[in-house]
XYZ file of C-alpha atoms in Angstrom:
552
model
C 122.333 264.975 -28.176
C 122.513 261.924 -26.707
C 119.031 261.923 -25.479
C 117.933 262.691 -28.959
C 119.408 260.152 -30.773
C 118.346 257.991 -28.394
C 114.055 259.040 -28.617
C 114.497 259.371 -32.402
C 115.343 255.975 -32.420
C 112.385 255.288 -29.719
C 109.907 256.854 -32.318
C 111.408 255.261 -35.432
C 111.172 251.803 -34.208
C 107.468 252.832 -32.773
C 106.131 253.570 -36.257
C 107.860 251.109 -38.207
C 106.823 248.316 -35.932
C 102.925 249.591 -35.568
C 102.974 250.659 -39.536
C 104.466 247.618 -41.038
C 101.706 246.377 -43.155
C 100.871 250.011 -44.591
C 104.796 250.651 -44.898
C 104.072 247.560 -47.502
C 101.282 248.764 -49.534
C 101.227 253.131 -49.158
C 104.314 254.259 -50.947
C 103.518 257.470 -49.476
C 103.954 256.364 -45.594
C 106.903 254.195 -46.766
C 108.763 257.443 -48.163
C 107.651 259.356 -44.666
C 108.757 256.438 -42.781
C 112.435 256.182 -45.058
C 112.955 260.103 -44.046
C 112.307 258.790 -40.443
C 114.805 257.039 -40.973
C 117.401 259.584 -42.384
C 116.509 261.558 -39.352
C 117.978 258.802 -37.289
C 120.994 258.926 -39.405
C 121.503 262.418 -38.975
C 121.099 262.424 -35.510
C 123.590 259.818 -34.722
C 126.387 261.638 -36.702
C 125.615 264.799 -35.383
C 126.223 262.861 -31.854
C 129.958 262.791 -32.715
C 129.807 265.446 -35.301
C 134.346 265.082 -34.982
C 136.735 266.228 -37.904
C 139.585 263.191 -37.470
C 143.623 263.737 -37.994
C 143.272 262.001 -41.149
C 140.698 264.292 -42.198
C 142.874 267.161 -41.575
C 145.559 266.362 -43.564
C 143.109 265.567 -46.494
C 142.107 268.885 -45.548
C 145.742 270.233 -46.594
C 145.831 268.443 -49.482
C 142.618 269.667 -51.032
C 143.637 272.774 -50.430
C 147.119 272.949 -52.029
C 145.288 271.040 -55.254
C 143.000 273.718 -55.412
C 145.375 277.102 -54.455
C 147.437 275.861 -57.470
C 150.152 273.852 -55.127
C 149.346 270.590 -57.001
C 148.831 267.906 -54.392
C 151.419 268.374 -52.035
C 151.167 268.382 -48.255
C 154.065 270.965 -48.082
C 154.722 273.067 -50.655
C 157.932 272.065 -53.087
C 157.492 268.722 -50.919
C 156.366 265.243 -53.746
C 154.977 263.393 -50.730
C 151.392 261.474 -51.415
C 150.522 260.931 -48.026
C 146.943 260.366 -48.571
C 144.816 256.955 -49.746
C 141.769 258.678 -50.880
C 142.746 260.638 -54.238
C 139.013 260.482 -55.656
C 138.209 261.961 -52.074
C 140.632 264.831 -52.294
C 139.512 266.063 -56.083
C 135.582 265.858 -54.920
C 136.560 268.085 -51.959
C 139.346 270.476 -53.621
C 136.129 271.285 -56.358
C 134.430 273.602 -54.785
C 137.099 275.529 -53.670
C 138.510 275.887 -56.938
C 135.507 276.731 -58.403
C 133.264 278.638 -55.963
C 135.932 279.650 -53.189
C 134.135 277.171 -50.952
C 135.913 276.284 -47.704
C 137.243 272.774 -47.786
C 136.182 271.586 -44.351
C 132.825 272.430 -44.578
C 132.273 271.205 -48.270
C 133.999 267.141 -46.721
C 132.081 267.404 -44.142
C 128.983 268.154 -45.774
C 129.859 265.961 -48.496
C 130.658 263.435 -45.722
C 127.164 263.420 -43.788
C 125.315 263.464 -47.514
C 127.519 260.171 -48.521
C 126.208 258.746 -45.136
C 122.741 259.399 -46.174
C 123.130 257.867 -49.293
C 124.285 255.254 -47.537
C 120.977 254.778 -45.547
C 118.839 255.026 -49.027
C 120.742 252.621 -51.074
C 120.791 250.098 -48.335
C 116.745 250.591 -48.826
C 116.980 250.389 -52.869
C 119.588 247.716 -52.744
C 117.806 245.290 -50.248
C 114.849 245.332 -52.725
C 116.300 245.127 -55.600
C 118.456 241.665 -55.115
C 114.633 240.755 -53.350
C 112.688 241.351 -56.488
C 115.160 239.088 -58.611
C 114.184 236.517 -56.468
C 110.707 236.761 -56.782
C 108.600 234.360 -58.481
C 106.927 235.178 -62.305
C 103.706 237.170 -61.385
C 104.731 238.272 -58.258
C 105.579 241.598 -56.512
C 108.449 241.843 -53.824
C 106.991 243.581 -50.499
C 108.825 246.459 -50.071
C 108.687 247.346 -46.791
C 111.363 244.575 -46.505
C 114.250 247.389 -47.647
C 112.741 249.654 -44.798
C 114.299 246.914 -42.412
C 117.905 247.594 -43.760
C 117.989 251.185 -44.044
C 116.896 251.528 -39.930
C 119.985 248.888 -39.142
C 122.462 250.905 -41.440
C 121.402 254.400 -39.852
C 122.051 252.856 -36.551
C 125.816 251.446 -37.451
C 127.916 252.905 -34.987
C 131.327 253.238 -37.463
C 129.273 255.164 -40.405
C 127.869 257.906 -37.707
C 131.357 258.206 -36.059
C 133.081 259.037 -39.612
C 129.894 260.633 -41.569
C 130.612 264.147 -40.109
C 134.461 263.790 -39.647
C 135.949 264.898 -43.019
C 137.452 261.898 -44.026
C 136.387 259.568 -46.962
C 134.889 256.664 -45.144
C 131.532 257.501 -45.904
C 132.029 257.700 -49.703
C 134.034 254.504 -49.283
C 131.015 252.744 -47.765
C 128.811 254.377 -50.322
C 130.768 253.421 -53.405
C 130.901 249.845 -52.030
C 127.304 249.794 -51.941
C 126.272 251.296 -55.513
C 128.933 248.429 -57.174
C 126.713 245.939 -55.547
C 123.677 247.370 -56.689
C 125.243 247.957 -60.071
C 125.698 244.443 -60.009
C 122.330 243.257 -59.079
C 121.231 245.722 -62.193
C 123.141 243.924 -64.285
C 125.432 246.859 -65.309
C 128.562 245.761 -64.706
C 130.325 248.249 -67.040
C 129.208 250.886 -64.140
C 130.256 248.556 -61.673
C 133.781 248.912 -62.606
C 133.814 252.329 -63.011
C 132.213 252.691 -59.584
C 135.186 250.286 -58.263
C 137.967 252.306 -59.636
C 136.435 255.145 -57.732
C 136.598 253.369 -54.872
C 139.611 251.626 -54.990
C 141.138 255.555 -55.632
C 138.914 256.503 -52.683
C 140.491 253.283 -50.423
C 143.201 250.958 -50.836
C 140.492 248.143 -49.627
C 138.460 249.075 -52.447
C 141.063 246.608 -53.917
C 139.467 243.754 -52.155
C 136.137 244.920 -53.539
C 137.269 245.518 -57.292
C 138.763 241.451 -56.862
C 135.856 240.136 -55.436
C 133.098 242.132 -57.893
C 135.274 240.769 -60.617
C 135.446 236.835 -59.400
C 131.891 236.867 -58.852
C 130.427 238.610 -62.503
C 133.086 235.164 -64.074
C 131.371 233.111 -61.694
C 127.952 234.332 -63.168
C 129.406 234.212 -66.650
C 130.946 230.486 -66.010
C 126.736 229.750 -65.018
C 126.017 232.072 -68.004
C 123.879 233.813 -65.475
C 125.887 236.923 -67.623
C 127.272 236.703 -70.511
C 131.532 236.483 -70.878
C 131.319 240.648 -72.043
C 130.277 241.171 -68.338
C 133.534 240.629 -66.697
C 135.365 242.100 -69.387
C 132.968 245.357 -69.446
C 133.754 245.380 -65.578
C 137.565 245.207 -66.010
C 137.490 247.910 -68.612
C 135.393 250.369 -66.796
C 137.919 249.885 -63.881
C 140.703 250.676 -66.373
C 139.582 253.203 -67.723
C 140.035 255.565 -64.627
C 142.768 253.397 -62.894
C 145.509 253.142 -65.360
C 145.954 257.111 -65.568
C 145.572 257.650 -62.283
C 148.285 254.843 -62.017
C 150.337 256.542 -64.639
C 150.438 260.213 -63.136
C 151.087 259.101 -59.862
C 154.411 257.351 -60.836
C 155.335 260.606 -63.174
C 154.047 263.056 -60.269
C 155.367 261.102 -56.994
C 157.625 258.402 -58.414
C 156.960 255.643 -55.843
C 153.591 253.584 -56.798
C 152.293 253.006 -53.098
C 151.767 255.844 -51.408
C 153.990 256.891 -47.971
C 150.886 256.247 -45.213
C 150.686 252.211 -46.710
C 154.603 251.907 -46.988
C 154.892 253.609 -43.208
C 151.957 251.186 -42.451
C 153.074 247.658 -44.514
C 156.861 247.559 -43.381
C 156.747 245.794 -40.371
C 157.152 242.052 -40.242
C 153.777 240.398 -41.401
C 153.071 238.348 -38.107
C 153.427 241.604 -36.259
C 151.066 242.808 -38.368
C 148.608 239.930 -38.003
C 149.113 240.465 -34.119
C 148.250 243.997 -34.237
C 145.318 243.130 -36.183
C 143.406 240.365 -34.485
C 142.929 242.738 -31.260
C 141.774 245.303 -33.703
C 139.149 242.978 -35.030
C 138.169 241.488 -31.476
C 136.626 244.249 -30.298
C 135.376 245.309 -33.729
C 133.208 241.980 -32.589
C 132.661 242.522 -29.437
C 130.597 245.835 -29.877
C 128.785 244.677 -32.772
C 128.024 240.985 -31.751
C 124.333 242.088 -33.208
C 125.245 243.051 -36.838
C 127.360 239.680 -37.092
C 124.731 237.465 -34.875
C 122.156 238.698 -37.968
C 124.577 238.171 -40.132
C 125.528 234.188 -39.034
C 122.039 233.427 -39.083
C 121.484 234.565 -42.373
C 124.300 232.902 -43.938
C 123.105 229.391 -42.065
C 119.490 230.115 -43.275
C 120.969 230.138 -47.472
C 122.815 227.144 -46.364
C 120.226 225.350 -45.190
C 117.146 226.141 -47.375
C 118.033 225.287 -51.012
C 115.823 226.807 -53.668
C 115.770 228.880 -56.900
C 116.338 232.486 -57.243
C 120.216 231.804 -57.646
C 121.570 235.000 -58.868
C 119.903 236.997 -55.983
C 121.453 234.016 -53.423
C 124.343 234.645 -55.406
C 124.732 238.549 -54.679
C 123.757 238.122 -51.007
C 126.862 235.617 -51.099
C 128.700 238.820 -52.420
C 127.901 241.245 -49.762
C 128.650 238.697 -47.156
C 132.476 237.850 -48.850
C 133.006 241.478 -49.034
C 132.528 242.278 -45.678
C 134.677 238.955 -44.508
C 137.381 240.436 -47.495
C 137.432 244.102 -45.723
C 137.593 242.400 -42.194
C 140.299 239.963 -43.286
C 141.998 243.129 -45.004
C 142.042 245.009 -41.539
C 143.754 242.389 -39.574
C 146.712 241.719 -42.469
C 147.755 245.700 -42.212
C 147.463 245.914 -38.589
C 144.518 247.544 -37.681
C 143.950 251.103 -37.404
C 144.790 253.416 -34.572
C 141.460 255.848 -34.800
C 138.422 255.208 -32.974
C 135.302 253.208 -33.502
C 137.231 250.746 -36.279
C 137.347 252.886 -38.925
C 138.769 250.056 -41.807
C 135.490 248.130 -41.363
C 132.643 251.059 -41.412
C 131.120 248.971 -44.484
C 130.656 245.350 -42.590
C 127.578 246.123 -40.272
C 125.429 247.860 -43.486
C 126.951 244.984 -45.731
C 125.938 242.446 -42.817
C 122.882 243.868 -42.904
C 121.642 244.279 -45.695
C 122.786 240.921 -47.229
C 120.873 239.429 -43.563
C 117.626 241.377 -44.687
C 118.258 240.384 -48.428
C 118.375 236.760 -47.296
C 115.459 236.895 -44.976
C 113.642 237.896 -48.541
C 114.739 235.730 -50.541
C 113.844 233.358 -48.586
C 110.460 234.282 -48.441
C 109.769 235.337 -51.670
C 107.914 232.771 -53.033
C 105.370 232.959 -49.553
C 105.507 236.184 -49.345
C 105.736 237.448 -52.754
C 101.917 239.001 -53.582
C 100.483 239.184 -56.907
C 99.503 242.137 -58.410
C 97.583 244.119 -58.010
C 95.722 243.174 -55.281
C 98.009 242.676 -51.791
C 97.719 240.150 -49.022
C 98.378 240.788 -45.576
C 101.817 239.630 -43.975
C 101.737 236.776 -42.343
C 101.671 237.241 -38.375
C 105.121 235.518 -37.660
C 106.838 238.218 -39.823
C 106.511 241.534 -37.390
C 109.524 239.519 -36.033
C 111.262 241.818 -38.936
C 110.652 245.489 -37.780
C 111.043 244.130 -33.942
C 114.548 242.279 -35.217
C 115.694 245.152 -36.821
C 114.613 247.960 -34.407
C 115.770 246.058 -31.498
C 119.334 245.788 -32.961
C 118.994 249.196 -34.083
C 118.862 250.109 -30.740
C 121.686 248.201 -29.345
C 124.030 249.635 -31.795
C 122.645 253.273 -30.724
C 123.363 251.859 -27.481
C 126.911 250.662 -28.493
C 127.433 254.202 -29.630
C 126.752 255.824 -27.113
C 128.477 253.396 -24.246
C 131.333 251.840 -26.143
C 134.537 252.905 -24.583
C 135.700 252.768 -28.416
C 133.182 255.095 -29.884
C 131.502 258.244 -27.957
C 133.781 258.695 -24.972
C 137.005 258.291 -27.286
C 135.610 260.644 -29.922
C 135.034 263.192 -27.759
C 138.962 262.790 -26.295
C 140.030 262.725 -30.098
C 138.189 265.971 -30.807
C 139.594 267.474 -27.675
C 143.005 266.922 -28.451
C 142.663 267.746 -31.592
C 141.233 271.548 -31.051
C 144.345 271.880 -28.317
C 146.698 270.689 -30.875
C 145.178 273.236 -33.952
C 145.128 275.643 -31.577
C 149.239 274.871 -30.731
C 149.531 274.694 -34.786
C 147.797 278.254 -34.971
C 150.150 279.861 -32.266
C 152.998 278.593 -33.877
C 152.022 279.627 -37.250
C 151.128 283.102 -36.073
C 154.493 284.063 -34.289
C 157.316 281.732 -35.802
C 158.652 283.580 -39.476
C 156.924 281.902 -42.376
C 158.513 278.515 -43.642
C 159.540 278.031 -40.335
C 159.778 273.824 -39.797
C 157.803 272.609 -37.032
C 157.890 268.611 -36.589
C 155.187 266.791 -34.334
C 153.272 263.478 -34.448
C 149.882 264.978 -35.418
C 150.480 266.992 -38.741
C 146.972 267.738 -39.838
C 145.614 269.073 -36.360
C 149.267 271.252 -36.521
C 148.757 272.604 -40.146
C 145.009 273.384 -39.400
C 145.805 276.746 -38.232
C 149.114 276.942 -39.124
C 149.531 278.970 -41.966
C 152.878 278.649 -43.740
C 154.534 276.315 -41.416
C 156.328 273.212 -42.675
C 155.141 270.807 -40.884
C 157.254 267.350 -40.544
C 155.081 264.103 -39.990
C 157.838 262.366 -37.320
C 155.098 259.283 -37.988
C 156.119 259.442 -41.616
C 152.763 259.541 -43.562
C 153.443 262.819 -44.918
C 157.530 261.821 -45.244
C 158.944 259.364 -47.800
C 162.338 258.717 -46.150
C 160.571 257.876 -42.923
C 157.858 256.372 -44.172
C 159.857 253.924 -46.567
C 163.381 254.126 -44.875
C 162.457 254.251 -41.326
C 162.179 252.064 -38.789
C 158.875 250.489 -38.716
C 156.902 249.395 -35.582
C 153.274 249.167 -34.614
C 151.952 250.853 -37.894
C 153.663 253.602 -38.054
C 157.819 254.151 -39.209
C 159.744 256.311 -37.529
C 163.855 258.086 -37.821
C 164.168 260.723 -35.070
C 167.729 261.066 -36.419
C 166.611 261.931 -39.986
C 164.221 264.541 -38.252
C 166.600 266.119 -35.706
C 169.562 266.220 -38.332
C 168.214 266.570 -41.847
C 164.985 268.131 -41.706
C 166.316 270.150 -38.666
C 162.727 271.741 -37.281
C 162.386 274.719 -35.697
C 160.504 273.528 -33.087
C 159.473 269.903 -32.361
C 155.881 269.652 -30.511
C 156.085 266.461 -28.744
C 153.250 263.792 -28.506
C 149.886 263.774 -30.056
C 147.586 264.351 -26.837
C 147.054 268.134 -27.208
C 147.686 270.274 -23.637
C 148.819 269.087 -20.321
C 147.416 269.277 -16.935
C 151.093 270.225 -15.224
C 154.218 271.040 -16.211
C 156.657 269.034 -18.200
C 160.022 269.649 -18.023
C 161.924 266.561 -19.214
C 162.735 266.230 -22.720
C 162.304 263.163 -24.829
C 165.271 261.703 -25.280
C 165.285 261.638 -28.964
C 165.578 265.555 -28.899
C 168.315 265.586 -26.610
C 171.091 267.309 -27.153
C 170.094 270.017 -29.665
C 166.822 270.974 -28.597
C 165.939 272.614 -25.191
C 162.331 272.461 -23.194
C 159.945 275.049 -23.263
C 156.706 275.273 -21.495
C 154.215 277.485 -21.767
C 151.072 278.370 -19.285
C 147.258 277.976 -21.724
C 146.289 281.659 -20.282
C 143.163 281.668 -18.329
C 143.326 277.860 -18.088
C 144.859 274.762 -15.859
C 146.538 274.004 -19.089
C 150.479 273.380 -19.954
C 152.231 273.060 -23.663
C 155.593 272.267 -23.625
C 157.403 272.772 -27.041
C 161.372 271.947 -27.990
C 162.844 274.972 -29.749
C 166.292 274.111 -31.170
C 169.254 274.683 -28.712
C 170.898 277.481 -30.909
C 167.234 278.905 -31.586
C 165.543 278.609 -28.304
C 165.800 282.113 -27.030
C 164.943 283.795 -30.296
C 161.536 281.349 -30.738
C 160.634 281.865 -27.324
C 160.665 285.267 -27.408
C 158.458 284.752 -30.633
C 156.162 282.748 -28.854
C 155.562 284.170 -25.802
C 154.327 287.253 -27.658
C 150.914 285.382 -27.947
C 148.474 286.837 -25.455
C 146.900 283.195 -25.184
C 150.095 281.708 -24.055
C 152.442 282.317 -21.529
C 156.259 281.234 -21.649
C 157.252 279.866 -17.640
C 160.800 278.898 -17.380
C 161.016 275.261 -15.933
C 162.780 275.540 -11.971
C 166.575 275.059 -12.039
């Protein structure tokens, strides 16, 4: 797949260069070229192609909502552990309609969103371009063309486009609010916010920065004053019942993976965060290169067209908002940066944007008849294509993205496959605790499955003790909840045998490890003390596993 992804780009950036003029003036190559393009796209997700923890617990979630659990990780249990509400209704739907299996319909969902993505980076790109154009003028639009080849290349929207979760809606909703915006329809805008702030808790940042800029507008009376307020009451409209049920339904008004998340001290989380963001930068030096010299090109050149300047200052304070927003909670602990998947297509398309705004009053061409592009601009396609490639290249050699998504989906198939095992031979109901709950309830039929982590647990996540993102009270778990079996760590199998215990379990749970039949594998599970010969005897039923008593 590699190898693909790598000569679809080789082909893409081939025709756009070579084709630039017609891409301009035959609508017909431009579409051909724009599908191209969403080839590209496709490719690169299918190059990870990785359903994430987060994912699976949506997964759970979905599925309860649309079995007729309500939206409840385990059954009887009030716990929203989940940030992406509009996410979980899109993808419980079909299922409670059609019968549709959940994981498929996210991750098809997931890829489509990630297309979209690619095409409204196109549509947006031109759009904020033509506003800028001078009377009796038409915008080239090949210049769009430019933007959707560097968003199908970003590394972070290919990692999460097939994986399940909501990123890719996230990035997608954040896009159609600016275009919204640049339509002058800011009534949809806020609607489209409120979807994503239920989608993303940093859709907050975008909701507060759509809103400062349409008063900024209306303070130019570039809008009128019924802007802002049609954009506060679309938002409304949709946010203040989904604020009201969630206080009747789970009682608490942030939800447990942001209270298990926010609790530590903030400079902790500040120090957690700048790493995060350092090597967000380091592996996409390109996007925010582009991005630098766009911003320093609007400060430099004056001129007209000041609504369009205006939304290209938008795109380029969101993605600084969702970056600062990263480093204040600490990061994230998934691969490829995951909280800032929108800053390369933002960066971007608000570079691209610039670069034609810019030039719109050189390059604009009256209709009907078209000039030629000037010589110096094939420096566009080559720009774009040659940064296109670098982030393929980022993909496919970052330590952060390929090589650590293909470890994430390993352990997570061992650890559904531990979650199915248990779930198959432990009675129904039975409580199983572990680090990992989505991969565990994949599989796992009726199990109760305790997050020790705490974003499916209120008392840990709000009570706990909180440290590097994540809250944690082993003596809550061992004591109250009182699991059946704990499954220790989050890596999946083991290459040897483990026979010492964490001390957190000690005490009243016992090791046992089990031989992955057929395989150099080890699992090593800790069945309660006054349990431990019943479960094993359970467990070692499995024909897949085999029960080996650690040497005396």
């Amino acid at each position: 797949m590699v190898y693909a992804v790598v000569v679809a780009w080789l082909v893409l950036a081939a025709i756009v260069v070579l084709s630039w003029t017609r891409l301009d003036a035959e609508r017909g190559w431009r579409g051909a070229v724009l599908v191209l393009t969403l080839g590209l796209s496709l490719l690169h997700q299918l190059l990870f192609a990785t359903v994430t923890e987060d994912a699976l617990v949506s997964f759970r979630y979905a599925q309860n909502i649309a079995d007729g659990n309500g939206p409840v990780f385990n059954p009887g249990e009030r716990v929203e552990g989940y940030t992406n509400f509009f996410w979980l209704v899109l993808i419980a739907l079909p299922r409670a309609a059609f019968g549709a299996d959940v994981d498929t319909t996210a991750v098809v969902f997931g890829v489509a969103a990630a297309l979209g993505c690619v095409l409204l980076a196109y549509f947006l790109v031109n759009r904020i371009v033509a506003a800028a154009a001078p009377e009796g003028t038409e915008p080239r639009a090949a210049i769009g063309v430019a933007a959707a080849v560097l968003t199908a290349s970003a590394g972070g929207l290919a990692v999460y486009g097939p994986s399940g979760s909501e990123v890719p809606l996230f990035v997608l909703l954040v896009l159609a609010v600016g275009y919204s915006l640049a339509a002058r329809r800011p009534v949809v805008a806020g609607v489209l916010v409120s979807f994503a702030v239920m989608t993303s808790p940093q859709g907050l940042v975008v909701a507060a920065l759509g809103g400062l800029w349409l008063l900024g507008a209306a303070v130019k009376k570039q809008h009128s004053w019924w802007a802002p307020v049609g954009y506060v009451l679309g938002a409304l409209v949709f946010l203040i019942p989904r604020l009201a049920w969630r206080m009747t339904f789970y009682q608490h008004y942030l939800p447990a993976p942001l209270a298990a998340r926010l609790g530590a001290p903030f400079a902790t989380q500040v120090a957690t965060g700048w790493p995060y963001l350092s090597g967000f930068a380091l592996a996409h030096q390109g996007f925010l290169l582009l991005g630098l010299v766009a911003a320093v090109a609007l400060l430099l050149r004056r001129g007209e067209a000041g609504e369009a300047r205006a939304l290209i200052w938008l795109l380029f304070a969101t993605a600084i908002g969702l970056a600062a927003a990263a480093v204040l909670i600490g990061g994230d602990p998934g691969p490829s940066w995951r909280l800032l998947a929108p800053v390369p297509p933002l960066l971007a398309i608000a570079a691209v944007a610039a670069y034609g705004v810019l030039t719109a009053d050189v390059e604009g061409r009256p209709a009907p008849s078209p000039r030629s592009w000037p010589a110096a601009t094939r420096l566009v396609p080559v720009t774009a294509c040659g940064l296109a490639g670098i982030a393929v290249l980022v993909s496919v050699f970052s330590p952060e993205m390929l090589d650590r998504v293909r470890d994430w989906r390993a352990n997570g198939t061992q650890l559904a496959e531990i979650g199915g095992w248990l779930g198959e031979y432990l009675p129904p109901g039975s409580v199983v605790s572990g680090s990992a709950p989505g991969a565990l309830a994949a599989h796992g039929g009726q199990l109760l499955i305790v997050d020790v982590l705490g974003r499916t647990d209120d008392h840990i996540a709000r009570d706990g003790r909180h440290e590097g993102g994540v809250s944690t009270d082993y003596d809550y778990v061992v004591n109250a909840r009182r699991p059946t079996v704990a499954v220790p760590g989050d890596g999946g199998y083991a290459d040897r045998q483990h026979c010492a215990i964490d001390p957190v379990y000690a005490g009243q749970y016992q090791v046992a490890t089990f031989r992955r039949v057929g395989t150099p594998y080890w699992v090593a599970v800790y069945p309660r003390a006054e349990q431990a010969k019943a479960v094993v005897a359970d467990l070692d039923k499995g024909p897949d596993f085999r029960y080996v008593p650690c040497p005396t």
